[in-house]
Short mmCIF file of C-alpha atoms and ligand atoms in Angstrom, two decimals:
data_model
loop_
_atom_site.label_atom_id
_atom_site.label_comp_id
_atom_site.label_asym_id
_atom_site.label_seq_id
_atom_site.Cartn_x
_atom_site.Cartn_y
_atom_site.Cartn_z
CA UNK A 1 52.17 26.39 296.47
CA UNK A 2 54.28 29.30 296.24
CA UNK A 3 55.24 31.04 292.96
CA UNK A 4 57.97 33.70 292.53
CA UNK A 5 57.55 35.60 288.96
CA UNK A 6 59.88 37.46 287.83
CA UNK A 7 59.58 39.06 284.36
CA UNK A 8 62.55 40.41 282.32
CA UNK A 9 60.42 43.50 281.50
CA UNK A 10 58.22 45.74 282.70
CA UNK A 11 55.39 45.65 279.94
CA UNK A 12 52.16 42.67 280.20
CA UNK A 13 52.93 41.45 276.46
CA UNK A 14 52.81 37.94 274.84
CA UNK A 15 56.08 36.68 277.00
CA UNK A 16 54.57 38.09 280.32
CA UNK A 17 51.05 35.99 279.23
CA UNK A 18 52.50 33.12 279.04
CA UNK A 19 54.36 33.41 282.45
CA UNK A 20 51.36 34.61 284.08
CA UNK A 21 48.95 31.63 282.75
CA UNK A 22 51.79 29.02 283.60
CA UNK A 23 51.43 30.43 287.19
CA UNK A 24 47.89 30.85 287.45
CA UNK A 25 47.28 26.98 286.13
CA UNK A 26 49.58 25.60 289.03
CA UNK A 27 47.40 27.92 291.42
CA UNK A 28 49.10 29.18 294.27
CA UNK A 29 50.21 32.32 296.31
CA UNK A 30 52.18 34.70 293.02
CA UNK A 31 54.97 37.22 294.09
CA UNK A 32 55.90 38.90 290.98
CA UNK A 33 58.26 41.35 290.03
CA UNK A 34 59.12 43.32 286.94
CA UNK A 35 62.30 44.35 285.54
CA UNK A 36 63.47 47.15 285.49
CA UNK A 37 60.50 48.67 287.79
CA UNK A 38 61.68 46.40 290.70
CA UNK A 39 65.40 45.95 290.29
CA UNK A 40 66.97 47.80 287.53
CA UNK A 41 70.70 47.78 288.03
CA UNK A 42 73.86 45.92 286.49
CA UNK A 43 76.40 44.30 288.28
CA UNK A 44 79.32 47.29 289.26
CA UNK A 45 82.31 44.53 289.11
CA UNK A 46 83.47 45.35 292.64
CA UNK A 47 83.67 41.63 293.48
CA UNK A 48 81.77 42.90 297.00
CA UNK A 49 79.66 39.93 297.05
CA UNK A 50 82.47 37.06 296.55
CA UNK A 51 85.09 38.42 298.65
CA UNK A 52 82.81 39.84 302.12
CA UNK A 53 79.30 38.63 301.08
CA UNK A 54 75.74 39.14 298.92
CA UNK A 55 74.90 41.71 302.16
CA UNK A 56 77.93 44.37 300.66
CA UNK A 57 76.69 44.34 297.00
CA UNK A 58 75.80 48.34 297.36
CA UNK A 59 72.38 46.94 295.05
CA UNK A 60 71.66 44.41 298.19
CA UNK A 61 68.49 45.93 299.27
CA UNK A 62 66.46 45.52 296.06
CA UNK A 63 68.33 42.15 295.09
CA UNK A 64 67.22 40.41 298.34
CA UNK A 65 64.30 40.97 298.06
CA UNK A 66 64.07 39.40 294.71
CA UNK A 67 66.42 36.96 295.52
CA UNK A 68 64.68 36.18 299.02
CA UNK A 69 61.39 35.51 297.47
CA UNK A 70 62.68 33.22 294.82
CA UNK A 71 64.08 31.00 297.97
CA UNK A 72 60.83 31.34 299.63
CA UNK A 73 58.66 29.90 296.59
CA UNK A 74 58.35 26.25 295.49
CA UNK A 75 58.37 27.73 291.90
CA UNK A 76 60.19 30.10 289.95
CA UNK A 77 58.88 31.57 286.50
CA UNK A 78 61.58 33.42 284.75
CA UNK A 79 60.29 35.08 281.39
CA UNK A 80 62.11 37.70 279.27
CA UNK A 81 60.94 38.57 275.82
CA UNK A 82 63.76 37.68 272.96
CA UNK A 83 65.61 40.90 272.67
CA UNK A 84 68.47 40.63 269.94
CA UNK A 85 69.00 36.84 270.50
CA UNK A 86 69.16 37.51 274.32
CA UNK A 87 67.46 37.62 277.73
CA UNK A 88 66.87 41.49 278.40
CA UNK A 89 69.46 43.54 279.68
CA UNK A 90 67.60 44.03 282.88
CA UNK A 91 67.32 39.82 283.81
CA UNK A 92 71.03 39.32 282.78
CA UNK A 93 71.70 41.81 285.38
CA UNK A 94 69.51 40.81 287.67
CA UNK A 95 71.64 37.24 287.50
CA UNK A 96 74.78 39.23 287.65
CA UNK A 97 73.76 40.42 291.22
CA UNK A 98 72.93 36.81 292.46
CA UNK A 99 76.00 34.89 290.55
CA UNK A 100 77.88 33.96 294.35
CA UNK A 101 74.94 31.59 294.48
CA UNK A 102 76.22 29.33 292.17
CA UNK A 103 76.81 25.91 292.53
CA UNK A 104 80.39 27.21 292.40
CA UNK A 105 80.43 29.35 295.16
CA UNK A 106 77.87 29.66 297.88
CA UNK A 107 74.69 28.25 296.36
CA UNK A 108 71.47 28.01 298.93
CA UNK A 109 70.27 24.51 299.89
CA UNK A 110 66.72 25.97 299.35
CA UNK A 111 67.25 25.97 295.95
CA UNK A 112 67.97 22.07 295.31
CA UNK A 113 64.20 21.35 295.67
CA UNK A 114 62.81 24.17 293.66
CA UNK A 115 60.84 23.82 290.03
CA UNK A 116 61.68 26.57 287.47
CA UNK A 117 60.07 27.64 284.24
CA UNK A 118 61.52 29.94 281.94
CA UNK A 119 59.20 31.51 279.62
CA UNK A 120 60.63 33.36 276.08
CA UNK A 121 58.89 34.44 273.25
CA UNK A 122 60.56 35.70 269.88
CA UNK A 123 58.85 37.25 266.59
CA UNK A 124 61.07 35.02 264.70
CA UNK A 125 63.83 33.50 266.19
CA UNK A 126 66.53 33.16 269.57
CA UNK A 127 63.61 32.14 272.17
CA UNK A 128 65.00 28.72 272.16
CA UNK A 129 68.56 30.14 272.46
CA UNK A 130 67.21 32.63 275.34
CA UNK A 131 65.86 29.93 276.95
CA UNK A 132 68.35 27.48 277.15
CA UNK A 133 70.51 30.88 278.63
CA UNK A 134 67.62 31.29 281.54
CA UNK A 135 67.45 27.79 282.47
CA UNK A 136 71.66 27.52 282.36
CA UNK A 137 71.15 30.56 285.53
CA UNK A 138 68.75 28.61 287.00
CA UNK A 139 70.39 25.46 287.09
CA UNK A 140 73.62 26.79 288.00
CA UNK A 141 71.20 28.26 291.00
CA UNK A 142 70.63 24.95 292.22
CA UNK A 143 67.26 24.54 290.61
CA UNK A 144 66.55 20.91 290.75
CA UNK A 145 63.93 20.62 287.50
CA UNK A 146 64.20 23.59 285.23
CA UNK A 147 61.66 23.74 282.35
CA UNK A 148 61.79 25.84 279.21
CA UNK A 149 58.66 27.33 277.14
CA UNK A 150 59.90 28.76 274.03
CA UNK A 151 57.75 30.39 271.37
CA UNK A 152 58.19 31.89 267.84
CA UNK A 153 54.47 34.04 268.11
CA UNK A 154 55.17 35.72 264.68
CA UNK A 155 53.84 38.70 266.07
CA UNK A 156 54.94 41.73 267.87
CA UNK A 157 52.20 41.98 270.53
CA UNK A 158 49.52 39.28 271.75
CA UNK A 159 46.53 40.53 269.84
CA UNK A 160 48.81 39.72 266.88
CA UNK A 161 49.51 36.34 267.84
CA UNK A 162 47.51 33.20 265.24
CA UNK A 163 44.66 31.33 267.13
CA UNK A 164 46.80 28.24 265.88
CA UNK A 165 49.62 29.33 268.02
CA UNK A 166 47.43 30.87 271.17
CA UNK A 167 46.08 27.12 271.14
CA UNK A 168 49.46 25.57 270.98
CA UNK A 169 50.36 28.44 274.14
CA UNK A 170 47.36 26.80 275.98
CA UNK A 171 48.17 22.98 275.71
CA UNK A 172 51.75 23.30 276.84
CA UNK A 173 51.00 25.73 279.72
CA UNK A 174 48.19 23.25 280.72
CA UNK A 175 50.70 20.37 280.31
CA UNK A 176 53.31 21.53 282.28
CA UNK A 177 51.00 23.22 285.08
CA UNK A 178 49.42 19.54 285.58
CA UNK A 179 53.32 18.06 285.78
CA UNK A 180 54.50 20.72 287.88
CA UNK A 181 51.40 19.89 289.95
CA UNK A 182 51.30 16.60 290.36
CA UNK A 183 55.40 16.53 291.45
CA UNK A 184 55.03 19.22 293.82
CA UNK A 185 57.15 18.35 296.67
CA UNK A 186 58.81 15.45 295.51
CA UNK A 187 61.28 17.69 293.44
CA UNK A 188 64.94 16.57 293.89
CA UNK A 189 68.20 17.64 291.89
CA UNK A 190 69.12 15.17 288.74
CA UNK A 191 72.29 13.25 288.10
CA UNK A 192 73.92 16.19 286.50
CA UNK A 193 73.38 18.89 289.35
CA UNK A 194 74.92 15.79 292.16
CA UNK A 195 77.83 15.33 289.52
CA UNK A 196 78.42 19.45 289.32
CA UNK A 197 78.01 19.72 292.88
CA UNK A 198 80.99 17.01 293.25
CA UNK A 199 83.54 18.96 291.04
CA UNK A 200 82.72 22.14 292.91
CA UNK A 201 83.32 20.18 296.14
CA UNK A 202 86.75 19.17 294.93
CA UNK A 203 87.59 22.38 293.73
CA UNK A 204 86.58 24.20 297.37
CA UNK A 205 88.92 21.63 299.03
CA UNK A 206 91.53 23.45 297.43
CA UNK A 207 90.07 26.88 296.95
CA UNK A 208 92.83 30.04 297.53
CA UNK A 209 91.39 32.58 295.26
CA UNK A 210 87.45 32.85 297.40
CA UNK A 211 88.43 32.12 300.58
CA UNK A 212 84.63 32.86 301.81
CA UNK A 213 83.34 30.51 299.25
CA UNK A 214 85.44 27.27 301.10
CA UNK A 215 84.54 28.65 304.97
CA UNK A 216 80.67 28.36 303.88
CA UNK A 217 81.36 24.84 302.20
CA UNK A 218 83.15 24.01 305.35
CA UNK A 219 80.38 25.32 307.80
CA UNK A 220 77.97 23.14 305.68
CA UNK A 221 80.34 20.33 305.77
CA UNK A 222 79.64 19.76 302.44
CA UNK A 223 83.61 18.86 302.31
CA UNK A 224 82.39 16.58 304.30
CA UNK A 225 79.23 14.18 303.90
CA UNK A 226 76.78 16.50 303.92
CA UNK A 227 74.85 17.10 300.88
CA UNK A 228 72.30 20.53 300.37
CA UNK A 229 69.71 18.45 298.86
CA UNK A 230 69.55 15.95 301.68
CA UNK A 231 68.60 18.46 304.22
CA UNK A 232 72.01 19.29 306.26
C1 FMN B 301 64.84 45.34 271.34
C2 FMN B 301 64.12 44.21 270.67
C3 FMN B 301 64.87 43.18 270.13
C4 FMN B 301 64.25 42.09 269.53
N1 FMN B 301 65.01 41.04 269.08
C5 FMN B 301 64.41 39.99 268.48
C6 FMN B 301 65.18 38.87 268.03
O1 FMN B 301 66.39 38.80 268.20
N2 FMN B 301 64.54 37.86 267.41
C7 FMN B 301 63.17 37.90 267.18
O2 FMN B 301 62.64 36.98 266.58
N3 FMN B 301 62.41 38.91 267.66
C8 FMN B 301 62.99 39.95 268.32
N4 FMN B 301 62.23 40.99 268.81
C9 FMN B 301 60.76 40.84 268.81
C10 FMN B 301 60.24 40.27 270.13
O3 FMN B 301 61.10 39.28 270.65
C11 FMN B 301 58.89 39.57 269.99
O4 FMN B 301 57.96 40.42 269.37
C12 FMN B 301 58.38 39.12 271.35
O5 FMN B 301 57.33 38.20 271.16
C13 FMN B 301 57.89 40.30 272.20
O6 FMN B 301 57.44 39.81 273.42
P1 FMN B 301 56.52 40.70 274.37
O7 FMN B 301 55.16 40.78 273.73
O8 FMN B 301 56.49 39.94 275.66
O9 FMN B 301 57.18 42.01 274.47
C14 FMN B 301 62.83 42.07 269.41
C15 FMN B 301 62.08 43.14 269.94
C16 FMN B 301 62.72 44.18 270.56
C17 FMN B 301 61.90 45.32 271.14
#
Protein backbone atom coordinates (compact mmCIF):
# COMPACT_ATOMS: atom_id res chain seq x y z
CA UNK A 1 0.00 0.00 0.00
CA UNK A 2 0.97 3.39 -0.71
CA UNK A 3 0.13 6.41 1.50
CA UNK A 4 0.53 10.10 0.54
CA UNK A 5 0.32 12.46 3.84
CA UNK A 6 -0.02 15.62 3.56
CA UNK A 7 -0.45 17.81 6.67
CA UNK A 8 -1.92 21.37 6.65
CA UNK A 9 0.93 22.43 9.00
CA UNK A 10 4.20 22.10 9.70
CA UNK A 11 4.11 21.29 13.57
CA UNK A 12 3.64 17.13 14.93
CA UNK A 13 0.53 18.19 17.22
CA UNK A 14 -2.75 16.34 18.08
CA UNK A 15 -4.16 16.74 14.24
CA UNK A 16 -0.76 15.50 12.75
CA UNK A 17 -1.13 12.26 15.46
CA UNK A 18 -3.99 11.29 14.34
CA UNK A 19 -2.98 11.39 10.58
CA UNK A 20 0.14 9.71 11.29
CA UNK A 21 -1.51 6.66 13.40
CA UNK A 22 -4.33 6.36 10.65
CA UNK A 23 -1.36 5.75 8.25
CA UNK A 24 0.78 3.70 10.26
CA UNK A 25 -2.38 1.18 11.15
CA UNK A 26 -3.04 0.61 7.29
CA UNK A 27 0.87 -0.09 7.06
CA UNK A 28 2.39 0.77 3.96
CA UNK A 29 5.14 2.84 2.13
CA UNK A 30 4.27 6.93 3.82
CA UNK A 31 5.28 10.01 1.62
CA UNK A 32 4.50 12.89 3.72
CA UNK A 33 4.66 16.41 3.35
CA UNK A 34 4.13 19.45 5.51
CA UNK A 35 2.65 22.68 4.81
CA UNK A 36 4.08 25.34 4.52
CA UNK A 37 7.76 23.63 4.73
CA UNK A 38 7.00 21.74 1.43
CA UNK A 39 4.69 23.94 -0.57
CA UNK A 40 3.89 27.22 0.87
CA UNK A 41 2.34 29.38 -1.79
CA UNK A 42 -1.29 30.69 -2.76
CA UNK A 43 -2.79 30.53 -5.92
CA UNK A 44 -1.54 34.03 -8.06
CA UNK A 45 -5.05 34.10 -10.14
CA UNK A 46 -3.25 34.07 -13.49
CA UNK A 47 -5.61 31.36 -14.77
CA UNK A 48 -2.03 29.71 -16.20
CA UNK A 49 -3.13 26.33 -15.36
CA UNK A 50 -6.80 26.35 -17.07
CA UNK A 51 -6.04 28.14 -20.11
CA UNK A 52 -2.18 26.37 -21.25
CA UNK A 53 -1.89 23.72 -18.46
CA UNK A 54 -0.90 22.62 -14.54
CA UNK A 55 2.98 22.62 -16.21
CA UNK A 56 2.70 26.90 -16.52
CA UNK A 57 1.45 27.47 -12.91
CA UNK A 58 4.94 29.49 -12.11
CA UNK A 59 4.42 27.25 -8.42
CA UNK A 60 4.50 23.90 -10.77
CA UNK A 61 7.66 22.53 -9.48
CA UNK A 62 6.74 22.17 -5.79
CA UNK A 63 2.93 21.42 -6.63
CA UNK A 64 3.83 18.32 -8.72
CA UNK A 65 5.50 16.96 -6.65
CA UNK A 66 2.80 17.01 -4.11
CA UNK A 67 0.32 16.53 -6.50
CA UNK A 68 2.33 13.59 -8.28
CA UNK A 69 2.65 11.64 -5.16
CA UNK A 70 -0.94 11.89 -4.18
CA UNK A 71 -1.64 10.09 -7.79
CA UNK A 72 0.99 7.65 -7.07
CA UNK A 73 -0.52 6.44 -3.57
CA UNK A 74 -3.56 4.17 -3.01
CA UNK A 75 -4.29 6.53 -0.02
CA UNK A 76 -4.42 10.02 0.71
CA UNK A 77 -4.46 11.48 4.41
CA UNK A 78 -5.29 15.10 4.39
CA UNK A 79 -5.15 16.67 8.03
CA UNK A 80 -5.19 20.39 8.92
CA UNK A 81 -5.71 21.54 12.46
CA UNK A 82 -9.14 23.79 12.85
CA UNK A 83 -7.84 27.25 12.39
CA UNK A 84 -10.77 29.89 12.75
CA UNK A 85 -13.49 27.44 11.48
CA UNK A 86 -11.17 26.57 8.48
CA UNK A 87 -8.57 24.29 6.86
CA UNK A 88 -5.17 26.30 7.22
CA UNK A 89 -4.30 28.84 4.92
CA UNK A 90 -1.45 26.80 3.62
CA UNK A 91 -3.90 23.42 2.50
CA UNK A 92 -6.55 25.81 0.97
CA UNK A 93 -3.78 26.95 -1.13
CA UNK A 94 -2.31 24.03 -1.73
CA UNK A 95 -5.98 23.02 -3.36
CA UNK A 96 -5.98 26.30 -5.13
CA UNK A 97 -2.86 25.12 -7.14
CA UNK A 98 -4.45 21.69 -8.09
CA UNK A 99 -8.26 23.04 -8.73
CA UNK A 100 -7.94 22.17 -12.97
CA UNK A 101 -8.17 18.66 -11.60
CA UNK A 102 -11.57 18.79 -10.88
CA UNK A 103 -14.15 16.71 -11.98
CA UNK A 104 -14.99 19.91 -13.88
CA UNK A 105 -12.08 20.35 -15.78
CA UNK A 106 -9.28 17.92 -16.30
CA UNK A 107 -9.53 15.52 -13.37
CA UNK A 108 -6.87 12.36 -13.45
CA UNK A 109 -8.34 8.88 -13.94
CA UNK A 110 -5.85 7.82 -11.17
CA UNK A 111 -7.80 9.44 -8.83
CA UNK A 112 -11.28 7.47 -9.29
CA UNK A 113 -9.81 4.47 -7.38
CA UNK A 114 -8.11 6.26 -4.58
CA UNK A 115 -9.23 6.14 -0.59
CA UNK A 116 -8.93 9.49 1.27
CA UNK A 117 -8.99 10.41 4.93
CA UNK A 118 -9.17 13.76 6.15
CA UNK A 119 -8.08 14.22 9.59
CA UNK A 120 -9.19 17.71 11.74
CA UNK A 121 -8.99 18.39 15.15
CA UNK A 122 -10.57 21.58 16.94
CA UNK A 123 -10.26 22.77 20.76
CA UNK A 124 -13.88 23.37 20.59
CA UNK A 125 -15.56 23.53 17.53
CA UNK A 126 -15.42 23.73 13.21
CA UNK A 127 -13.46 20.22 12.81
CA UNK A 128 -16.60 18.78 11.51
CA UNK A 129 -17.14 21.88 9.30
CA UNK A 130 -13.25 21.65 8.21
CA UNK A 131 -13.75 18.35 7.41
CA UNK A 132 -16.62 18.19 5.41
CA UNK A 133 -14.46 21.31 3.40
CA UNK A 134 -11.33 18.67 2.93
CA UNK A 135 -13.30 15.84 1.83
CA UNK A 136 -15.58 18.36 -0.68
CA UNK A 137 -11.56 18.91 -2.43
CA UNK A 138 -11.08 15.52 -2.39
CA UNK A 139 -14.09 14.39 -3.88
CA UNK A 140 -14.23 16.99 -6.38
CA UNK A 141 -10.51 15.34 -7.05
CA UNK A 142 -12.02 12.27 -8.11
CA UNK A 143 -11.50 10.46 -4.85
CA UNK A 144 -13.71 7.50 -5.02
CA UNK A 145 -14.28 6.87 -0.92
CA UNK A 146 -13.40 9.90 1.08
CA UNK A 147 -13.51 9.48 4.91
CA UNK A 148 -13.63 12.16 7.56
CA UNK A 149 -12.08 11.98 11.29
CA UNK A 150 -13.19 14.89 13.16
CA UNK A 151 -12.31 15.64 16.77
CA UNK A 152 -13.19 18.25 19.47
CA UNK A 153 -9.72 17.26 21.81
CA UNK A 154 -10.56 20.13 24.29
CA UNK A 155 -7.08 20.79 24.42
CA UNK A 156 -4.52 22.87 22.75
CA UNK A 157 -1.70 20.31 22.37
CA UNK A 158 -1.75 16.32 22.69
CA UNK A 159 -0.36 16.00 26.16
CA UNK A 160 -3.52 18.00 26.98
CA UNK A 161 -5.81 15.79 25.35
CA UNK A 162 -8.41 13.36 28.17
CA UNK A 163 -7.46 9.59 28.17
CA UNK A 164 -11.34 9.32 27.44
CA UNK A 165 -10.83 11.03 24.20
CA UNK A 166 -7.10 9.51 23.27
CA UNK A 167 -9.18 6.13 23.61
CA UNK A 168 -12.00 7.27 21.47
CA UNK A 169 -8.79 8.61 18.83
CA UNK A 170 -7.61 4.91 19.01
CA UNK A 171 -10.89 2.93 18.21
CA UNK A 172 -11.82 4.99 15.19
CA UNK A 173 -8.26 5.08 13.72
CA UNK A 174 -8.21 1.25 14.31
CA UNK A 175 -11.69 1.03 12.71
CA UNK A 176 -11.13 2.73 9.75
CA UNK A 177 -7.41 1.37 9.19
CA UNK A 178 -9.06 -2.31 9.27
CA UNK A 179 -11.89 -0.93 6.54
CA UNK A 180 -9.49 0.84 4.54
CA UNK A 181 -7.57 -2.46 4.69
CA UNK A 182 -9.70 -4.91 3.99
CA UNK A 183 -11.17 -2.78 0.62
CA UNK A 184 -7.87 -2.07 -0.64
CA UNK A 185 -8.09 -2.39 -4.27
CA UNK A 186 -11.56 -2.87 -4.77
CA UNK A 187 -12.16 0.98 -4.35
CA UNK A 188 -14.51 2.36 -7.08
CA UNK A 189 -16.30 5.90 -7.36
CA UNK A 190 -20.09 5.98 -5.79
CA UNK A 191 -23.31 6.92 -7.48
CA UNK A 192 -22.78 10.54 -6.82
CA UNK A 193 -19.15 10.97 -8.36
CA UNK A 194 -20.72 8.79 -11.91
CA UNK A 195 -23.77 11.30 -11.67
CA UNK A 196 -21.17 14.54 -11.32
CA UNK A 197 -19.01 13.14 -13.82
CA UNK A 198 -22.21 13.04 -16.29
CA UNK A 199 -23.13 16.80 -15.85
CA UNK A 200 -19.51 17.74 -16.39
CA UNK A 201 -19.61 15.58 -19.54
CA UNK A 202 -22.58 17.51 -20.82
CA UNK A 203 -21.26 20.67 -19.96
CA UNK A 204 -17.66 19.91 -21.95
CA UNK A 205 -19.80 19.02 -25.01
CA UNK A 206 -20.54 22.51 -25.10
CA UNK A 207 -17.60 24.10 -23.37
CA UNK A 208 -16.36 27.76 -25.08
CA UNK A 209 -14.97 29.43 -22.09
CA UNK A 210 -11.81 26.32 -21.33
CA UNK A 211 -11.22 25.25 -24.51
CA UNK A 212 -8.25 22.89 -23.06
CA UNK A 213 -10.60 21.44 -20.59
CA UNK A 214 -13.03 19.88 -23.75
CA UNK A 215 -9.68 18.80 -26.04
CA UNK A 216 -8.57 16.56 -22.87
CA UNK A 217 -12.28 15.24 -22.45
CA UNK A 218 -12.16 14.63 -26.12
CA UNK A 219 -8.67 12.85 -26.17
CA UNK A 220 -10.14 10.64 -23.35
CA UNK A 221 -13.26 10.20 -25.23
CA UNK A 222 -14.99 10.61 -22.28
CA UNK A 223 -17.62 12.56 -24.71
CA UNK A 224 -17.69 9.50 -25.84
CA UNK A 225 -18.10 6.02 -23.93
CA UNK A 226 -15.25 6.04 -22.14
CA UNK A 227 -15.40 6.37 -18.51
CA UNK A 228 -11.94 7.28 -16.09
CA UNK A 229 -12.96 4.79 -13.61
CA UNK A 230 -13.28 1.93 -16.06
CA UNK A 231 -9.75 2.09 -17.13
CA UNK A 232 -9.77 4.05 -20.69
C1 LIG B 1 -4.93 30.27 14.50
C2 LIG B 1 -5.74 29.30 15.31
C3 LIG B 1 -7.11 29.28 15.13
C4 LIG B 1 -7.90 28.37 15.83
N1 LIG B 1 -9.25 28.31 15.59
C5 LIG B 1 -10.02 27.44 16.27
C6 LIG B 1 -11.42 27.34 16.01
O1 LIG B 1 -11.96 27.99 15.13
N2 LIG B 1 -12.15 26.47 16.75
C7 LIG B 1 -11.58 25.72 17.76
O2 LIG B 1 -12.29 24.99 18.43
N3 LIG B 1 -10.24 25.75 17.99
C8 LIG B 1 -9.44 26.57 17.26
N4 LIG B 1 -8.08 26.61 17.48
C9 LIG B 1 -7.49 25.59 18.35
C10 LIG B 1 -6.99 24.37 17.56
O3 LIG B 1 -7.86 24.05 16.50
C11 LIG B 1 -6.91 23.10 18.40
O4 LIG B 1 -6.16 23.32 19.56
C12 LIG B 1 -6.31 21.96 17.58
O5 LIG B 1 -6.57 20.75 18.25
C13 LIG B 1 -4.80 22.13 17.37
O6 LIG B 1 -4.33 21.06 16.63
P1 LIG B 1 -2.78 20.73 16.56
O7 LIG B 1 -2.39 20.16 17.90
O8 LIG B 1 -2.67 19.72 15.47
O9 LIG B 1 -2.10 22.00 16.26
C14 LIG B 1 -7.29 27.51 16.78
C15 LIG B 1 -5.90 27.55 16.98
C16 LIG B 1 -5.14 28.44 16.25
C17 LIG B 1 -3.64 28.48 16.44
Amino acid sequence: MKITLIHGQNHKGSTYRIARKTAEKTGGEIDEFFLPKDFSEGCLGCLACLHRGREYCPNSEKVGKIFGSMLSADVIIISSPTYVMEMTSHLKGFFEHIYTAWLAHRPEEAMFSKTAVVVSTAAAMGMAGVTKSMAKQMFYLGAAKVYRLAFRVMASDWDGISDKTKAEIESKTDKLARKIISKSGRVKPGFKTRFIFEMMRAFQKKNDYAPLDKEYWENKNWLGKSRPWKGG
